Coordinates of C-alpha atoms and ligand atoms in Angstrom, one line a residue:
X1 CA 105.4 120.3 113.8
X2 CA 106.3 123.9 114.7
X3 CA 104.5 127.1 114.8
X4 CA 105.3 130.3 116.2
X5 CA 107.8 128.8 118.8
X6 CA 105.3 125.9 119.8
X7 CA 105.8 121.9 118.9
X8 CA 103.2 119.9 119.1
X9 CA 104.7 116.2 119.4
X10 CA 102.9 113.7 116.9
X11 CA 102.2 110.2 117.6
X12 CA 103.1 106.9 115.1
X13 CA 100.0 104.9 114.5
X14 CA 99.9 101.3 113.7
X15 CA 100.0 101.8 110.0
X16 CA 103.2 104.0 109.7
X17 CA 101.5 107.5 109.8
X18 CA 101.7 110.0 112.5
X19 CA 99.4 112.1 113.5
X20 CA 99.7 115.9 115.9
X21 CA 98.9 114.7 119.6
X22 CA 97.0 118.2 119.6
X23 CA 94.2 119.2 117.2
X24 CA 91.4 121.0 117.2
X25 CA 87.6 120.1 117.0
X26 CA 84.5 121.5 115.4
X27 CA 81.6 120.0 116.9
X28 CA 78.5 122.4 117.5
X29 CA 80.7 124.9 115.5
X30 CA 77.5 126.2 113.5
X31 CA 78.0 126.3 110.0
X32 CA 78.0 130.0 109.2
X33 CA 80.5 130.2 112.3
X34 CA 83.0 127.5 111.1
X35 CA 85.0 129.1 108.2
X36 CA 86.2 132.0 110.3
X37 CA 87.0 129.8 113.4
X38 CA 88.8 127.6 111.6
X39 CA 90.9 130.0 110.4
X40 CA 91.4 132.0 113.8
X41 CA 92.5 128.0 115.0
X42 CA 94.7 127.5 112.1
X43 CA 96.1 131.3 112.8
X44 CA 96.8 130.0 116.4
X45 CA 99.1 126.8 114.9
X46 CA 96.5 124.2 114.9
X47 CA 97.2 122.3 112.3
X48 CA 95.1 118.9 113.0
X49 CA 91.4 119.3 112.3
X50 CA 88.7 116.9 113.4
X51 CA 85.3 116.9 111.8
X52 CA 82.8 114.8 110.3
X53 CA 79.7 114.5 108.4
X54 CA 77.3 115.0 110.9
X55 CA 78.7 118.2 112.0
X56 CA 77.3 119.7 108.6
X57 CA 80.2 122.0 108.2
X58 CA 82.9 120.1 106.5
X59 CA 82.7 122.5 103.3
X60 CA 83.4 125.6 105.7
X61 CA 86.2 123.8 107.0
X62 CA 87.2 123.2 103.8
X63 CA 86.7 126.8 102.8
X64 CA 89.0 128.1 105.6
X65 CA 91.7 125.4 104.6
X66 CA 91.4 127.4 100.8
X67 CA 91.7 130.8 102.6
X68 CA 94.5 129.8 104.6
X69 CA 96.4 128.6 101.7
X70 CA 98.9 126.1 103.9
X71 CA 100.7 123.4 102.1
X72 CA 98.0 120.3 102.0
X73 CA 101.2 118.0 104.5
X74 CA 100.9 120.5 106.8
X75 CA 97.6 119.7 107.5
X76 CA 96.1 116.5 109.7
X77 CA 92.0 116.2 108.5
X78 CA 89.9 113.8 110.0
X79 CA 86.3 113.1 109.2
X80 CA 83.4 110.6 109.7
X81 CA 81.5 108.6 108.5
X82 CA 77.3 109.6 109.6
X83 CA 74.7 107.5 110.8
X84 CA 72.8 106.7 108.1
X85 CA 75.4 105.6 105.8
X86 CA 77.0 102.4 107.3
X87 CA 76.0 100.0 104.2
X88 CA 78.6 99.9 101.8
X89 CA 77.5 101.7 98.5
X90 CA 76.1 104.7 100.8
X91 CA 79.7 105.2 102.7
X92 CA 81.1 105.2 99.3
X93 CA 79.2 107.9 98.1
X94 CA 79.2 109.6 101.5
X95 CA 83.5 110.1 101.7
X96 CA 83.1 110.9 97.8
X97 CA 80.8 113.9 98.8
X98 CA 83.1 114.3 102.2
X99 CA 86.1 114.9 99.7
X100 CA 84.7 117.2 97.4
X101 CA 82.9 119.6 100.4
X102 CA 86.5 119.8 102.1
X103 CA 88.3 120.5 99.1
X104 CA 90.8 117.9 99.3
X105 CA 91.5 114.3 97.0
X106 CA 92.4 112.8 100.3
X107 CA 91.8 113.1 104.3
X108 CA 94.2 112.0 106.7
X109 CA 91.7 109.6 108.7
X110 CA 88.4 108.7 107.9
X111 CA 86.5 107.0 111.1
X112 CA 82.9 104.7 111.7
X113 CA 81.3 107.5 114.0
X114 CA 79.3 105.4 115.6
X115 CA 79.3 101.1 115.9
X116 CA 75.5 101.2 116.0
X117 CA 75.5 97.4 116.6
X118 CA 71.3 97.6 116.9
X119 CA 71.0 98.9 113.7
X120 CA 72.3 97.4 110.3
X121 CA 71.6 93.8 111.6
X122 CA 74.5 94.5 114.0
X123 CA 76.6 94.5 110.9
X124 CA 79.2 96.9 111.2
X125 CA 81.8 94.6 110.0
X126 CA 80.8 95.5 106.2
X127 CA 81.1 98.6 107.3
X128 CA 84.6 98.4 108.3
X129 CA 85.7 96.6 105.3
X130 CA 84.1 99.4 103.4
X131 CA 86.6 101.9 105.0
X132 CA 89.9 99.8 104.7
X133 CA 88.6 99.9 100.6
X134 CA 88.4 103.3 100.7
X135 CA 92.0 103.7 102.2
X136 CA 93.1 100.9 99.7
X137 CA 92.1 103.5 96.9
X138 CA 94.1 106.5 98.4
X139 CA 91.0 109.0 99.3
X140 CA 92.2 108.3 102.9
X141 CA 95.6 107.8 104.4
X142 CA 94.2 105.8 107.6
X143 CA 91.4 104.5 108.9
X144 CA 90.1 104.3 112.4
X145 CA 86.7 104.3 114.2
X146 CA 84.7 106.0 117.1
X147 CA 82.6 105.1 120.1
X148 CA 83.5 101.4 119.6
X149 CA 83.3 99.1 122.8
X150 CA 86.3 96.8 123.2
X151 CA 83.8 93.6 121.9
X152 CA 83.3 95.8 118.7
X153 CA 86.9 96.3 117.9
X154 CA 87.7 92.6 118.9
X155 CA 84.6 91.6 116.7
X156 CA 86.5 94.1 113.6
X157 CA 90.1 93.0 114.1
X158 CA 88.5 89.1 114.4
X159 CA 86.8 89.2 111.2
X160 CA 88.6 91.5 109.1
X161 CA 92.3 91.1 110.1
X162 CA 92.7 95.0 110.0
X163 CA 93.4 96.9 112.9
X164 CA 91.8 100.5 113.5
X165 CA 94.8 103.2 113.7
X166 CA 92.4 104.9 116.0
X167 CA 89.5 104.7 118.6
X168 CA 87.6 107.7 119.1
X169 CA 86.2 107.6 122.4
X170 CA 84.4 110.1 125.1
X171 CA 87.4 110.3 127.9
X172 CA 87.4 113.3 130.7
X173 CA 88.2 113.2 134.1
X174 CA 84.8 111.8 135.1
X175 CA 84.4 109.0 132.7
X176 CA 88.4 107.9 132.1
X177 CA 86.7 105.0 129.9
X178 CA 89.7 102.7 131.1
X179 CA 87.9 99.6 129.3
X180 CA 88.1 101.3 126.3
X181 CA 91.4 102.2 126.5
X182 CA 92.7 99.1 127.6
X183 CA 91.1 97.8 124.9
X184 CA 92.8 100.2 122.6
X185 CA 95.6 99.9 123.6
X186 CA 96.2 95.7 123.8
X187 CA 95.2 95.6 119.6
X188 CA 98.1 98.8 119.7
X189 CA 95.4 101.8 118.6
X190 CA 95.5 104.9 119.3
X191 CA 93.2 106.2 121.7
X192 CA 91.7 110.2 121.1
X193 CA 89.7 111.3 123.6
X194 CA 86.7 113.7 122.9
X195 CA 84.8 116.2 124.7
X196 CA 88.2 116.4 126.5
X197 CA 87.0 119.1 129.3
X198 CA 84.1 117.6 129.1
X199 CA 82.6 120.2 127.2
X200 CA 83.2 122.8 129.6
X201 CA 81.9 120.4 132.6
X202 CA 85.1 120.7 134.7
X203 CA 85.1 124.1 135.7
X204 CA 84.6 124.9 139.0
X205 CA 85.8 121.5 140.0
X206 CA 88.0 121.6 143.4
X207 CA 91.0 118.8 142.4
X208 CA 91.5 120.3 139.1
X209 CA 91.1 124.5 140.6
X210 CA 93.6 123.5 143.4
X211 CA 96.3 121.4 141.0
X212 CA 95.8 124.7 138.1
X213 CA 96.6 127.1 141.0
X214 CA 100.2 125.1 142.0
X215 CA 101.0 124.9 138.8
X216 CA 99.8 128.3 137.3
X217 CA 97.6 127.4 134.8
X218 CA 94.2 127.0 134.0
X219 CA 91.8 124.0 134.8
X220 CA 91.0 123.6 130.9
X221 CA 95.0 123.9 130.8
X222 CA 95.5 121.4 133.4
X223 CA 92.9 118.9 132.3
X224 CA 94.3 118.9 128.6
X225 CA 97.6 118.7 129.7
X226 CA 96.4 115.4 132.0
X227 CA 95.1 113.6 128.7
X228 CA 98.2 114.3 126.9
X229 CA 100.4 113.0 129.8
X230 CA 98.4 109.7 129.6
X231 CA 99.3 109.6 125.8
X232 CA 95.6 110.0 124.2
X233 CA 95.4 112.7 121.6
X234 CA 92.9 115.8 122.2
X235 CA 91.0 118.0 120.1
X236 CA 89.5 120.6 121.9
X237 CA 87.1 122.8 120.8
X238 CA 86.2 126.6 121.3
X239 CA 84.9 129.0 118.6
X240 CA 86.8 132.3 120.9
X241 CA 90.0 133.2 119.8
X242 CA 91.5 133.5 123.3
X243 CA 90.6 129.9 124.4
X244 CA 92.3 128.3 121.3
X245 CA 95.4 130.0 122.3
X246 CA 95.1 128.9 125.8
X247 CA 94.1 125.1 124.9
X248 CA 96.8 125.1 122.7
X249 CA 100.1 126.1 125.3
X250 CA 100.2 123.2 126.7
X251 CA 103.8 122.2 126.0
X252 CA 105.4 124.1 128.3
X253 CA 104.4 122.2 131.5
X254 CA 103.7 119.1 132.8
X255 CA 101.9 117.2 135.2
X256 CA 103.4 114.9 138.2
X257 CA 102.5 111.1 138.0
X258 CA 100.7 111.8 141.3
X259 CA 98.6 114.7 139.7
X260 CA 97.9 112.6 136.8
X261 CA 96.6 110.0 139.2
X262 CA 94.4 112.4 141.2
X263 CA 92.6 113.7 138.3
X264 CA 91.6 110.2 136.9
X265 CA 90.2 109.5 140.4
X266 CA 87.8 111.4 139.8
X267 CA 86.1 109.3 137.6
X268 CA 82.5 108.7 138.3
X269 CA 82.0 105.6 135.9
X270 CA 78.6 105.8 133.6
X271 CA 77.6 108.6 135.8
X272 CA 79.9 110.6 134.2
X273 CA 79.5 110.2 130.0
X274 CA 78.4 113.2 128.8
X275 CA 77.5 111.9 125.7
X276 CA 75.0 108.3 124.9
X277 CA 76.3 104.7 125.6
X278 CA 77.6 103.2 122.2
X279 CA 76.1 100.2 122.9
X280 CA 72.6 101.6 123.1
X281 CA 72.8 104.9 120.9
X282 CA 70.9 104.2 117.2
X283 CA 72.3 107.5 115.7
X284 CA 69.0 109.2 115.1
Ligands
LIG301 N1 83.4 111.0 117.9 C1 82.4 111.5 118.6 O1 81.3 110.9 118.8 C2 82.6 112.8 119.2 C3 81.6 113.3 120.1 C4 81.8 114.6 120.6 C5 82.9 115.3 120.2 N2 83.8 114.9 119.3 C6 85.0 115.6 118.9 O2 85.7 116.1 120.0 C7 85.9 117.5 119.9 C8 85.9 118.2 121.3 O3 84.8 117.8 122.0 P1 83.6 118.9 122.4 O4 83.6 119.9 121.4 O5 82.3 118.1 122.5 O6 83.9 119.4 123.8 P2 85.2 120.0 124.6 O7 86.3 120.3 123.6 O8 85.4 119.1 125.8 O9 84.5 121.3 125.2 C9 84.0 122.4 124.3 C10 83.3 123.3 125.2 O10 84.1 123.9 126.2 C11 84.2 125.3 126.0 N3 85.7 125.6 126.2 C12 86.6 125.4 125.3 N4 87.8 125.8 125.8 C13 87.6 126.3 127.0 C14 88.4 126.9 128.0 N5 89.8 127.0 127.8 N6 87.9 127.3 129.2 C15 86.5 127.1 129.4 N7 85.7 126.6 128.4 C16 86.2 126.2 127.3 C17 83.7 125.6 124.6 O11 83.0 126.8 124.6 P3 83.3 128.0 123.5 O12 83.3 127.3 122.1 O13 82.2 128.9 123.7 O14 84.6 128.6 123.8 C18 82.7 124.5 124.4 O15 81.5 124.8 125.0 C19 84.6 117.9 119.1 O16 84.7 119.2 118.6 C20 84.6 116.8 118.0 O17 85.6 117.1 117.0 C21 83.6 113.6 118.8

């Protein structure tokens, strides 16, 4: 995928697809916000969007996908499945609704935001089943999940046979998740990391400031760059025009294996989520 000069590499996923290793995210964009940013991000090149239905704002990301008038294969769209609609009937009507407020007859990936194994009667297995239905019928090309703990995508795979395409899971330099990942990547999914920099909580961090000012860029630059060397794919957000532009040159460097190694020391472990524990969190 090329844009004004810049190609962002794209990854295969297990079931044959591939997917821009470099999207953008639209988390906390507020709705009245969304439509222009979106635009501004698909102005920049961003061509991979990541939203979902907790966000409320998939019909102004789909309203900026109308404005911007790109042919629908150029565009990646993921979305999610919320909370409160994990039994079957409910997620059905939920992506129907999902559809129809982007815009589109199909998304790209559809993902299980949330496991929630205390809620449901720890049954997000139908939920799962639900999804690969959904894909069956063409409204979605893949289908991945979110937040799930490696015992929740063994319990998936175990049950159902299907592997996810993708994990979404919170990765930044403090929390590197490696279980998670490991996890990921022995049933061969693809690992996407959110709150990438971890929502702004790396600046002003020493290791990052001092690796940034060798290699002449910036720290949300450098720590970007670090999750793309270790092969996750990154959707970072920002709703200012000059911060998409500068999360998105990030293919003109690269990091050193030793770099890459001194950033994920700095993992703190739990200490450094930003978001809740997927185990624990009930979604409401
Ligand atoms: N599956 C899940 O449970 C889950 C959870 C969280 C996030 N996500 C996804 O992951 C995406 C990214 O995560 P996120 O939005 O939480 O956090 P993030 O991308 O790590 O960070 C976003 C924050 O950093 C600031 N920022 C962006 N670029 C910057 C730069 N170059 N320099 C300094 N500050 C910068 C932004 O501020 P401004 O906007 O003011 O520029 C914003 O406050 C989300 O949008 C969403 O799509 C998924």
């Amino acid at each position: 995928m090329t844009v004004s000069g810049t190609t962002v590499p794209t990854l295969g996923l297990n079931d044959g697809t591939e997917i821009p290793q470099l999207g953008f995210g639209v988390f906390l964009v507020p709705p009245e916000e969304t439509q222009r940013t979106v635009e501004h991000a698909l102005e920049v090149g961003y061509r991979h969007i990541d939203t979902a239905q907790m966000y409320g704002n998939e019909a102004e990301v789909g309203a900026a996908f109308k404005a911007a008038g790109l042919p629908r294969d150029d565009l990646y769209v993921t979305t999610k499945l919320n909370n409160g609609f994990h039994r079957p009937d409910d997620a059905r009507r939920a992506f129907s609704e999902s559809l129809d407020k982007l815009g589109l007859d199909r998304v790209d990936l559809f993902l299980i935001h949330w496991p929630l194994p205390t809620r449901y009667d720890g049954d997000f297995v139908s939920t799962w089943r639900t999804l690969v239905e959904l894909r069956e019928g063409g409204g979605t090309t893949s289908v991945g999940v979110s937040n799930f703990e490696p015992d929740h995508l063994d319990r998936i795979v175990e049950e159902t046979g299907v592997v996810p395409a993708v994990n979404q899971i919170e990765v930044n330099p403090y929390f590197t998740n490696e279980a998670a990942r490991a996890a990921d990547a022995r049933h061969g999914i693809a690992t996407e990391a959110w709150s990438p920099i971890a929502r702004g909580g790396i600046a002003g961090d020493q290791t990052i400031e001092s690796i940034a000012q060798r290699v002449g860029r910036t720290p949300a630059q450098v720590t970007l760059r670090w999750h793309l060397e270790r092969g996750d794919i990154i959707f970072p957000k920002s709703t200012h025009r000059e911060r998409m532009e500068e999360n998105f040159a990030l293919f003109d460097f690269g990091l050193s294996d030793e770099d890459v190694a001194t950033i994920a020391a700095l993992d703190r472990g739990e200490r450094g989520r930003t978001g809740p524990n997927p185990n624990t969190f009930e979604g409401r």
